[in-house]
Tab-separated table of C-alpha atoms in Angstrom:
chain	number	residue	atom	x	y	z
A	209	UNK	CA	70.744	220.080	119.343
A	210	UNK	CA	74.160	218.941	120.349
A	211	UNK	CA	75.133	215.115	119.834
A	212	UNK	CA	75.815	213.255	122.751
A	213	UNK	CA	78.926	211.191	122.746
A	214	UNK	CA	79.255	208.002	124.494
A	215	UNK	CA	81.051	208.300	127.734
A	216	UNK	CA	83.574	205.049	128.352
A	217	UNK	CA	82.137	204.197	132.105
A	218	UNK	CA	84.489	201.050	133.743
A	219	UNK	CA	81.762	198.624	135.407
A	220	UNK	CA	82.745	196.169	137.963
A	221	UNK	CA	80.896	193.146	138.456
A	222	UNK	CA	81.350	191.079	141.601
A	223	UNK	CA	80.260	187.534	140.843
A	224	UNK	CA	80.621	184.387	142.473
A	225	UNK	CA	78.927	180.570	142.267
A	226	UNK	CA	75.639	182.240	143.241
A	227	UNK	CA	72.680	182.243	141.148
A	228	UNK	CA	72.073	185.991	142.482
A	229	UNK	CA	75.411	186.962	140.943
A	230	UNK	CA	74.292	185.797	137.653
A	231	UNK	CA	71.086	187.402	137.501
A	232	UNK	CA	72.891	191.200	139.123
A	233	UNK	CA	75.367	190.361	136.115
A	234	UNK	CA	72.191	190.392	133.865
A	235	UNK	CA	70.310	192.943	135.244
A	236	UNK	CA	73.248	194.971	134.983
A	237	UNK	CA	73.560	193.982	131.337
A	238	UNK	CA	69.796	195.359	131.048
A	239	UNK	CA	69.430	197.925	133.033
A	240	UNK	CA	73.406	200.001	133.071
A	241	UNK	CA	74.878	198.912	130.014
A	242	UNK	CA	73.344	200.898	127.283
A	243	UNK	CA	73.649	199.356	123.222
A	244	UNK	CA	76.629	200.588	121.590
A	245	UNK	CA	78.084	201.620	124.541
A	246	UNK	CA	81.922	201.916	124.993
A	247	UNK	CA	81.368	200.794	128.695
A	248	UNK	CA	83.662	198.008	129.747
A	249	UNK	CA	82.412	195.273	132.262
A	250	UNK	CA	85.109	193.855	134.851
A	251	UNK	CA	84.162	190.910	136.152
A	252	UNK	CA	85.429	190.349	139.206
A	253	UNK	CA	85.938	186.688	141.259
A	254	UNK	CA	87.138	186.339	144.662
A	255	UNK	CA	89.226	183.006	145.041
A	256	UNK	CA	89.299	182.220	148.750
A	257	UNK	CA	92.913	181.830	150.164
A	258	UNK	CA	95.131	178.715	150.085
A	259	UNK	CA	96.075	179.473	153.966
A	260	UNK	CA	92.292	179.749	154.714
A	261	UNK	CA	92.937	176.164	154.734
A	262	UNK	CA	94.025	174.956	158.452
A	263	UNK	CA	96.615	171.980	158.648
A	264	UNK	CA	94.087	170.509	161.234
A	265	UNK	CA	90.594	169.501	160.511
A	266	UNK	CA	88.090	169.891	163.059
A	267	UNK	CA	88.402	166.772	164.323
A	268	UNK	CA	92.249	166.917	164.935
A	269	UNK	CA	93.219	164.945	161.755
A	270	UNK	CA	96.624	166.406	159.729
A	271	UNK	CA	95.689	167.583	156.126
A	272	UNK	CA	97.844	165.829	153.717
A	273	UNK	CA	99.669	167.919	151.076
A	274	UNK	CA	97.345	165.814	148.461
A	275	UNK	CA	94.049	166.851	150.111
A	276	UNK	CA	95.294	170.453	150.157
A	277	UNK	CA	96.472	170.195	146.661
A	278	UNK	CA	93.096	168.883	145.668
A	279	UNK	CA	91.122	171.951	147.901
A	280	UNK	CA	93.172	174.072	145.954
A	281	UNK	CA	92.643	172.633	142.435
A	282	UNK	CA	88.905	172.638	143.304
A	283	UNK	CA	89.044	176.334	143.946
A	284	UNK	CA	90.971	177.075	140.819
A	285	UNK	CA	88.228	175.153	138.481
A	286	UNK	CA	85.750	176.985	140.473
A	287	UNK	CA	86.594	180.193	139.445
A	288	UNK	CA	86.849	178.890	135.785
A	289	UNK	CA	83.123	177.716	135.978
A	290	UNK	CA	82.023	180.828	137.289
A	291	UNK	CA	83.828	183.218	134.698
A	292	UNK	CA	82.679	181.039	131.906
A	293	UNK	CA	79.585	181.508	133.107
A	294	UNK	CA	79.320	185.514	133.578
A	295	UNK	CA	81.149	185.287	130.447
A	296	UNK	CA	78.833	183.480	128.541
A	297	UNK	CA	76.070	185.974	130.006
A	298	UNK	CA	77.796	188.759	128.484
A	299	UNK	CA	78.198	187.265	125.071
A	300	UNK	CA	74.643	186.098	124.896
A	301	UNK	CA	73.872	189.699	125.455
A	302	UNK	CA	75.491	191.559	122.529
A	303	UNK	CA	78.732	193.308	122.084
A	304	UNK	CA	80.486	194.439	125.344
A	305	UNK	CA	83.749	194.880	126.350
A	306	UNK	CA	84.308	192.332	129.148
A	307	UNK	CA	87.584	192.000	131.240
A	308	UNK	CA	88.148	189.277	134.010
A	309	UNK	CA	89.854	189.041	137.115
A	310	UNK	CA	90.297	186.071	139.214
A	311	UNK	CA	92.128	187.510	143.118
A	312	UNK	CA	92.784	185.488	146.362
A	313	UNK	CA	91.167	186.846	149.417
A	314	UNK	CA	88.172	187.077	151.309
A	315	UNK	CA	85.385	188.630	148.722
A	316	UNK	CA	84.812	191.661	151.202
A	317	UNK	CA	88.318	192.696	150.932
A	318	UNK	CA	88.946	191.801	147.240
A	319	UNK	CA	86.522	193.744	145.986
A	320	UNK	CA	87.055	196.729	148.061
A	321	UNK	CA	90.645	196.586	146.983
A	322	UNK	CA	89.715	196.312	143.598
A	323	UNK	CA	87.379	198.792	143.553
A	324	UNK	CA	90.048	201.077	144.683
A	325	UNK	CA	92.577	200.411	142.313
A	326	UNK	CA	90.275	200.330	139.238
A	327	UNK	CA	87.880	203.365	140.594
A	328	UNK	CA	84.936	202.213	138.568
A	329	UNK	CA	81.951	204.204	137.579
A	330	UNK	CA	79.551	201.448	139.457
A	331	UNK	CA	80.028	198.510	141.314
A	332	UNK	CA	77.443	195.547	140.978
A	333	UNK	CA	76.509	192.698	143.119
A	334	UNK	CA	73.907	190.784	144.173
A	335	UNK	CA	71.942	190.546	147.481
A	336	UNK	CA	71.716	186.564	148.487
A	337	UNK	CA	68.342	188.277	150.276
A	338	UNK	CA	69.470	186.726	153.696
A	339	UNK	CA	67.332	187.656	156.352
A	340	UNK	CA	68.823	189.580	159.866
A	341	UNK	CA	70.126	186.657	161.575
A	342	UNK	CA	71.700	184.928	158.936
A	343	UNK	CA	73.088	188.564	157.973
A	344	UNK	CA	74.197	188.911	161.518
A	345	UNK	CA	76.101	185.840	161.850
A	346	UNK	CA	77.735	185.534	158.100
A	347	UNK	CA	77.767	189.358	157.505
A	348	UNK	CA	76.743	191.407	154.590
A	349	UNK	CA	79.683	191.647	151.631
A	350	UNK	CA	77.610	194.280	149.676
A	351	UNK	CA	76.692	196.186	153.052
A	352	UNK	CA	80.683	196.292	153.619
A	353	UNK	CA	81.344	197.272	150.283
A	354	UNK	CA	78.929	200.253	149.954
A	355	UNK	CA	80.268	201.675	153.092
A	356	UNK	CA	83.552	201.403	151.656
A	357	UNK	CA	84.199	201.923	147.914
A	358	UNK	CA	84.162	205.234	146.712
A	359	UNK	CA	81.754	204.617	143.694
A	360	UNK	CA	78.229	203.706	142.894
A	361	UNK	CA	77.056	200.726	144.158
A	362	UNK	CA	74.168	198.815	142.605
A	363	UNK	CA	72.899	196.310	144.905
A	364	UNK	CA	70.701	193.620	143.011
A	365	UNK	CA	67.987	191.588	144.739
A	366	UNK	CA	66.784	188.608	142.797
A	367	UNK	CA	63.323	188.528	142.772
A	368	UNK	CA	61.722	185.769	144.579
A	369	UNK	CA	60.014	182.657	142.919
A	370	UNK	CA	57.026	180.818	143.942
A	371	UNK	CA	59.498	177.859	144.855
A	372	UNK	CA	61.000	180.262	147.517
A	373	UNK	CA	57.732	181.616	148.786
């Protein structure tokens, strides 16, 4: 019999502060990454652009530079927390190569752009499980990416728990 050689795969995993993305990360490790593989997980977090903060809030008051700096610091801290949580999930799984990327911009654009640059074997994303109405108003990042990237896209839906029923 021919000996099977482990192929090196690059798996892009989009993460954010949601439980759905962390569940997708766990499912990816359990079901996509094989033991003793040479797979590399690339954890990607899309940090909202600073320019998304307007100088005026909804009431017409001007934001001070201190408030804008506080918002930026909060975004950086959020990115650090999300990456730490995702890396811990990977570490708890066992030996798997992990890279992290934090990019600025809208999640749809960032994920598609990074997927085009890295050309991963698989893109893994969590699904919030929004209904038709919410999806129509908020849009679906996973649907957008599935339509625009040139790799396999795995959208992981978190199972409902008794409190969500």
